[in-house]
Coordinates of C-alpha atoms and ligand atoms in Angstrom, one line a residue:
M1 CA 0.0 0.0 0.0
S2 CA 1.3 3.3 -0.9
L3 CA 1.3 5.8 2.1
V4 CA 0.2 8.5 -0.3
S5 CA -3.2 6.8 -0.6
L6 CA -3.8 7.9 3.0
F7 CA -4.2 11.4 1.8
R8 CA -7.5 12.8 0.5
D9 CA -8.4 12.1 -3.1
E10 CA -9.0 15.8 -3.8
L11 CA -5.3 16.5 -3.2
R12 CA -4.3 14.6 -6.3
E13 CA -5.8 17.4 -8.5
Q14 CA -3.9 20.0 -6.7
T15 CA -0.4 21.3 -6.9
A16 CA 1.3 23.3 -4.1
Y17 CA 1.3 27.0 -4.6
H18 CA 4.7 28.3 -5.6
P19 CA 4.8 31.9 -6.7
K20 CA 7.4 32.4 -9.5
A21 CA 10.9 32.4 -8.0
G22 CA 14.0 34.1 -9.2
S23 CA 15.1 37.7 -9.0
Y24 CA 13.3 40.3 -11.1
A25 CA 14.1 44.1 -11.1
V26 CA 10.3 44.8 -11.3
R27 CA 7.8 42.5 -9.6
L28 CA 4.3 43.3 -10.7
D29 CA 2.8 39.8 -10.2
A30 CA 1.2 39.7 -6.8
N31 CA -0.9 42.8 -6.4
E32 CA 1.0 43.9 -3.4
A33 CA 1.3 47.6 -2.7
P34 CA 4.6 49.2 -3.9
P35 CA 7.1 50.0 -1.2
F36 CA 5.9 53.2 0.6
W37 CA 6.3 53.1 4.4
S38 CA 8.2 56.1 5.6
E39 CA 11.3 55.7 7.8
G40 CA 9.3 56.9 10.7
A41 CA 6.7 54.3 10.1
K42 CA 9.3 51.5 9.8
R43 CA 10.9 52.6 13.1
R44 CA 7.6 52.5 14.8
F45 CA 6.8 49.0 13.4
A46 CA 10.1 47.7 14.7
E47 CA 9.5 49.4 18.1
V48 CA 6.1 47.7 18.6
A49 CA 7.2 44.4 17.2
A50 CA 10.1 44.4 19.7
E51 CA 7.8 45.2 22.6
A52 CA 5.5 42.2 21.9
A53 CA 6.0 39.6 24.6
L54 CA 7.4 36.7 22.6
E55 CA 7.4 34.4 25.7
R56 CA 3.6 34.6 25.8
Y57 CA 0.9 33.5 23.4
P58 CA -0.7 36.2 21.4
D59 CA -4.0 37.7 22.2
T60 CA -6.6 35.1 21.0
R61 CA -9.4 37.7 21.0
H62 CA -7.4 40.1 18.9
A63 CA -9.0 42.8 21.0
A64 CA -6.7 45.8 20.2
L65 CA -6.4 45.0 16.4
K66 CA -10.1 44.3 16.1
A67 CA -10.9 47.7 17.6
A68 CA -8.4 49.3 15.1
V69 CA -9.9 47.4 12.1
G70 CA -13.3 48.5 13.3
R71 CA -12.3 52.2 13.5
R72 CA -11.1 52.1 9.9
F73 CA -13.4 49.6 8.1
G74 CA -16.4 49.4 10.6
G75 CA -17.6 46.6 12.5
A76 CA -18.1 45.7 16.2
P77 CA -15.8 43.1 17.8
E78 CA -18.6 40.4 17.8
E79 CA -19.2 41.1 14.0
L80 CA -15.5 40.5 13.1
S81 CA -13.2 37.6 12.8
L82 CA -9.6 38.1 12.1
G83 CA -7.4 35.7 10.0
C84 CA -3.8 35.1 9.1
G85 CA -4.7 36.7 5.8
S86 CA -8.2 36.4 4.3
D87 CA -6.9 33.0 3.0
E88 CA -7.3 31.7 6.5
L89 CA -10.8 33.2 6.8
I90 CA -11.8 31.4 3.6
A91 CA -10.4 28.2 5.0
N92 CA -12.0 28.7 8.3
L93 CA -15.4 29.4 6.9
L94 CA -15.3 26.4 4.5
L95 CA -14.1 24.2 7.3
A96 CA -17.1 25.4 9.4
V97 CA -19.6 24.6 6.7
A98 CA -18.1 21.4 5.1
R99 CA -20.6 18.5 5.6
G100 CA -21.0 15.1 4.0
S101 CA -18.6 13.5 1.6
G102 CA -18.4 12.4 -1.9
R103 CA -21.5 13.2 -3.9
S104 CA -23.4 14.5 -0.9
A105 CA -20.7 16.9 0.2
S106 CA -21.7 20.5 0.5
S107 CA -20.7 22.8 -2.3
V108 CA -19.5 26.3 -3.2
V109 CA -20.4 28.6 -6.1
S110 CA -17.9 31.1 -7.4
L111 CA -17.1 32.8 -10.7
S112 CA -14.5 32.3 -13.4
P113 CA -11.9 33.6 -13.7
T114 CA -11.6 34.6 -10.0
F115 CA -9.2 34.3 -7.0
V116 CA -8.1 30.7 -7.0
M117 CA -8.1 30.2 -3.3
Y118 CA -12.0 29.7 -3.2
R119 CA -11.7 26.6 -5.3
V120 CA -8.4 25.3 -3.8
S121 CA -9.5 25.8 -0.3
A122 CA -12.9 24.3 -1.0
R123 CA -11.5 21.2 -2.7
I124 CA -9.0 20.3 -0.1
R125 CA -11.8 20.3 2.4
G126 CA -13.9 18.0 0.2
L127 CA -16.5 20.6 -1.0
H128 CA -17.7 20.7 -4.5
V129 CA -17.0 23.8 -6.6
V130 CA -19.3 25.1 -9.3
E131 CA -17.8 28.0 -11.2
V132 CA -19.8 30.3 -13.3
P133 CA -18.1 32.0 -16.3
L134 CA -18.0 35.8 -16.2
D135 CA -19.6 37.3 -19.4
A136 CA -17.6 38.7 -22.4
G137 CA -17.0 42.0 -20.5
W138 CA -15.8 40.1 -17.5
N139 CA -18.9 40.9 -15.5
V140 CA -21.3 38.6 -13.6
S141 CA -24.0 37.0 -15.7
M142 CA -26.9 37.0 -13.3
Q143 CA -28.9 34.5 -15.2
S144 CA -26.0 31.9 -15.2
L145 CA -25.3 32.6 -11.6
E146 CA -28.9 32.1 -10.6
R147 CA -29.0 28.8 -12.4
A148 CA -25.9 27.6 -10.6
I149 CA -27.2 28.6 -7.2
E150 CA -30.6 26.8 -7.9
Y151 CA -28.7 23.7 -9.1
A152 CA -26.0 23.5 -6.5
H153 CA -27.7 24.8 -3.3
P154 CA -24.3 26.0 -2.2
A155 CA -23.3 26.6 1.4
V156 CA -21.3 29.5 0.3
V157 CA -21.2 31.9 -2.8
F158 CA -18.0 33.7 -3.2
V159 CA -17.9 37.0 -5.2
A160 CA -14.7 39.1 -5.2
T161 CA -15.4 42.7 -5.9
P162 CA -13.3 44.1 -7.4
N163 CA -12.5 40.8 -8.9
N164 CA -9.1 39.3 -9.1
P165 CA -7.8 39.0 -11.9
T166 CA -10.3 41.1 -14.0
G167 CA -10.5 44.3 -11.8
T168 CA -14.2 44.4 -12.3
T169 CA -16.9 45.1 -9.6
V170 CA -20.5 44.1 -9.0
S171 CA -22.9 47.0 -8.6
E172 CA -24.9 47.5 -5.3
D173 CA -28.0 46.2 -7.1
T174 CA -26.3 43.1 -8.4
A175 CA -24.8 42.4 -5.0
A176 CA -28.3 42.7 -3.5
A177 CA -29.7 40.4 -6.2
I178 CA -27.1 37.7 -5.5
A179 CA -27.8 37.9 -1.8
E180 CA -31.5 37.7 -2.5
T181 CA -31.1 34.7 -4.9
A182 CA -28.8 32.9 -2.6
R183 CA -30.8 33.7 0.6
E184 CA -30.3 30.1 1.8
S185 CA -26.5 30.3 1.3
L186 CA -23.8 32.5 2.9
V187 CA -22.8 35.1 0.4
V188 CA -19.2 36.4 0.8
F189 CA -18.3 39.6 -1.0
D190 CA -14.4 39.7 -0.9
E191 CA -13.3 43.3 -0.9
A192 CA -9.5 42.6 -0.9
Y193 CA -9.1 45.6 -3.3
G194 CA -11.8 47.8 -1.7
M195 CA -9.5 50.6 -0.9
Y196 CA -8.8 51.0 -4.7
A197 CA -12.5 50.9 -5.7
E198 CA -15.4 53.2 -5.5
Q199 CA -17.8 50.8 -3.9
D200 CA -19.8 50.6 -0.7
L201 CA -21.5 47.3 0.1
S202 CA -22.6 48.3 3.7
R203 CA -26.3 48.6 2.7
V204 CA -26.3 45.2 1.2
R205 CA -24.5 43.8 4.2
D206 CA -26.9 45.5 6.6
G207 CA -29.9 44.4 4.5
F208 CA -29.2 40.8 4.1
A209 CA -28.5 38.4 7.1
N210 CA -26.7 36.0 4.8
V211 CA -24.1 38.5 3.7
L212 CA -20.5 38.4 4.9
T213 CA -17.8 40.9 3.7
M214 CA -14.0 40.2 3.7
G215 CA -11.0 42.5 3.7
T216 CA -7.4 42.3 4.0
L217 CA -4.3 44.5 4.7
S218 CA -2.3 42.5 2.3
K219 CA -3.0 44.8 -0.8
I220 CA -2.5 48.0 1.1
G221 CA 1.1 47.7 2.4
L222 CA 1.1 44.8 4.9
A223 CA 1.1 41.6 2.9
G224 CA 3.9 40.4 5.3
A225 CA 1.9 40.8 8.3
R226 CA -0.9 38.5 7.2
V227 CA -4.0 40.1 8.5
G228 CA -7.5 39.6 7.0
F229 CA -10.8 40.4 8.5
L230 CA -14.4 39.1 7.9
R231 CA -17.5 40.8 9.0
G232 CA -21.1 39.6 9.3
R233 CA -23.9 38.9 11.8
P234 CA -22.6 38.0 15.2
E235 CA -24.3 34.7 15.3
L236 CA -22.6 33.6 12.1
V237 CA -19.2 35.1 13.0
A238 CA -19.5 33.1 16.4
E239 CA -19.7 29.8 14.4
I240 CA -16.7 30.7 12.2
E241 CA -14.7 31.7 15.2
K242 CA -15.1 28.2 16.5
A243 CA -13.3 26.8 13.5
R244 CA -10.3 29.2 14.0
Q245 CA -7.0 28.2 15.6
P246 CA -6.9 30.2 18.8
Y247 CA -3.4 31.7 18.3
N248 CA -3.6 32.3 14.5
L249 CA -2.2 35.8 14.5
P250 CA 1.3 36.3 15.9
S251 CA 1.7 39.1 18.4
P252 CA 4.2 41.1 16.2
S253 CA 1.8 41.1 13.4
Q254 CA -1.1 42.2 15.6
A255 CA 1.0 45.0 17.0
V256 CA 2.4 46.2 13.6
A257 CA -1.0 46.1 12.0
R258 CA -2.6 48.0 14.8
V259 CA -0.2 50.9 14.8
A260 CA -0.3 51.0 10.9
L261 CA -4.1 51.4 11.1
D262 CA -4.1 53.8 14.0
E263 CA -1.0 55.9 13.4
R264 CA 0.0 55.6 9.8
W265 CA -3.4 55.5 8.0
D266 CA -2.5 58.7 6.0
E267 CA 0.4 56.9 4.4
I268 CA -1.9 54.1 3.3
V269 CA -4.6 56.6 1.9
A270 CA -2.0 58.6 0.0
T271 CA -0.5 55.4 -1.5
C272 CA -3.8 54.1 -2.6
A273 CA -4.6 57.5 -4.3
E274 CA -1.2 57.5 -6.1
V275 CA -1.7 53.8 -7.3
V276 CA -5.2 54.8 -8.7
R277 CA -3.6 57.7 -10.5
E278 CA -0.9 55.5 -11.9
R279 CA -3.5 52.8 -12.8
E280 CA -5.4 55.4 -15.0
R281 CA -2.2 56.6 -16.6
L282 CA -1.0 53.0 -17.3
A283 CA -4.5 52.1 -18.8
L284 CA -4.3 55.0 -21.2
V285 CA -0.8 54.3 -22.4
L286 CA -1.5 50.6 -22.8
G287 CA -4.6 51.4 -24.8
A288 CA -2.6 53.7 -27.1
M289 CA -0.1 50.8 -27.6
G290 CA -3.0 48.6 -28.9
C291 CA -3.8 46.5 -25.8
T292 CA -7.4 46.0 -24.6
V293 CA -7.5 47.1 -21.0
T294 CA -10.6 46.2 -18.8
P295 CA -11.6 49.2 -16.7
S296 CA -10.2 48.4 -13.3
Q297 CA -11.3 49.3 -9.8
A298 CA -8.3 47.5 -8.3
N299 CA -4.5 47.9 -8.0
F300 CA -3.9 45.9 -11.1
L301 CA -4.8 45.9 -14.8
W302 CA -6.3 43.1 -16.9
V303 CA -4.7 43.4 -20.2
R304 CA -5.4 41.6 -23.4
T305 CA -2.2 41.6 -25.5
R306 CA -2.0 41.2 -29.3
R307 CA 0.5 38.5 -29.2
P308 CA -0.1 35.2 -27.1
A309 CA 0.3 36.1 -23.4
S310 CA 2.8 33.4 -23.0
E311 CA 5.2 35.1 -25.5
V312 CA 4.7 38.6 -24.0
F313 CA 5.2 37.1 -20.6
E314 CA 8.6 35.5 -21.5
G315 CA 9.7 38.6 -23.2
L316 CA 8.9 40.8 -20.1
S317 CA 10.6 38.2 -17.8
A318 CA 13.8 38.3 -19.9
R319 CA 13.8 42.1 -19.4
G320 CA 13.5 41.7 -15.6
V321 CA 9.7 42.5 -15.4
L322 CA 7.5 39.9 -13.7
V323 CA 3.7 39.9 -14.3
R324 CA 1.0 37.3 -14.0
S325 CA 0.0 35.4 -17.1
F326 CA -3.0 33.1 -17.3
H327 CA -2.1 31.5 -20.7
D328 CA -1.8 28.0 -19.2
R329 CA -5.5 28.1 -18.7
G330 CA -6.0 28.6 -22.4
G331 CA -9.3 29.7 -24.1
R332 CA -10.2 33.3 -23.7
L333 CA -7.4 33.7 -21.1
A334 CA -4.7 33.0 -23.6
N335 CA -3.9 36.6 -24.4
Q336 CA -4.6 38.0 -20.9
L337 CA -2.0 39.4 -18.5
R338 CA -2.6 40.7 -15.0
V339 CA -0.2 43.6 -14.2
T340 CA 0.0 45.0 -10.7
V341 CA 0.3 48.8 -10.6
G342 CA 3.6 49.7 -9.0
T343 CA 5.6 52.9 -8.5
K344 CA 5.8 55.3 -11.4
A345 CA 9.4 54.1 -12.1
E346 CA 8.3 50.4 -12.0
N347 CA 5.3 51.1 -14.3
D348 CA 7.5 53.0 -16.8
A349 CA 10.0 50.1 -16.7
F350 CA 7.1 47.7 -17.6
L351 CA 5.9 49.9 -20.4
D352 CA 9.4 50.1 -21.9
A353 CA 9.8 46.4 -21.7
L354 CA 6.3 45.9 -23.2
A355 CA 7.1 48.3 -26.0
A356 CA 10.2 46.2 -26.8
V357 CA 8.3 42.9 -26.7
E358 CA 5.1 44.0 -28.4
P359 CA 6.1 46.8 -30.7
Ligands
LIG1 C1 -5.0 38.7 -2.6 C2 -6.4 38.2 -2.4 C3 -6.7 37.8 -1.2 C4 -5.8 37.2 -0.2 O1 -5.5 37.9 0.8 P1 -4.7 37.5 2.0 O2 -5.3 38.4 3.0 O3 -3.2 38.0 1.7 O4 -4.7 36.1 2.3 C5 -8.2 37.6 -0.9 N1 -9.0 37.8 -1.9 C6 -8.7 38.2 -3.1 C7 -9.8 38.4 -4.1 C8 -7.3 38.5 -3.4 O5 -7.0 38.9 -4.6

């Protein structure tokens, strides 16, 4: 007997996640914020990280950090669950709803293309995944989504807005329609890129008991701290909290994230505004170069290149610029690249390299 047969069947369809290694002068592949923290902010982070009592377990209730998250993004402590990144919140939620096995296992509905962790996290916990293709403009097709929800009776519906990798959002009306259609499911609106978008889903969250929203500090300058937050009705959050590891957030992370939110918020806001300006400039230049750019509400652009994305990707890599290509998924993704908006210098380096690769 092979010992590997002890592992879940679903793992055979997975590969471990390894972001592209190697050294690149310009990394625009992971939707992180460009480097921006002031020297003063870095000193303060070092100070509070050093003060954290490393002999002791971290605060399992995340009291101080939850209060800081609540001040900036809203939410009372009992409406919030904090995770080691929103990846952990997705995992906790799916663990908490996973029931049955094989054909009778619970299921999840999401869109395609979207953030891969919904699928990966669901599959490794034995849930079924039904993915609904976005329409030709990379927007949600309500008709298809309704049919999928009726067919699958999902435990959870995941909608990233703005969506990764397309940068598109759902309107408030569409969000409400999804929440209404899936009223017997939990509906998660993942607002990982909310700080770059003009979007406010608070009325939908307040109006529908089944709606949860998620956010993260990863895309606004703190990817290394790993802090994500989920917000919803206290009775739902209480169940998700039971599936969480008690000491999931290291104390230095909690401390650094708290002072970033409480004391250095201005630096975050200024960076987001600058990234949005650069996003619009990049989109214009790329359009003039003959690429088709989907209007984006996030800190990246979804770009259709004239040549196959695999060739453009390799050409950019050879020039020290790393972006994300989806060509291995083929079909309508074969000419699509996702390019994170960086500093002005990084963006110019990308444009120069692209002009050389796709003249
Ligand atoms: C990057 C990303 C996340 C992951 O966030 P972490 O907090 O770093 O785990 C979640 N959702 C979407 C849509 C993302 O693009």
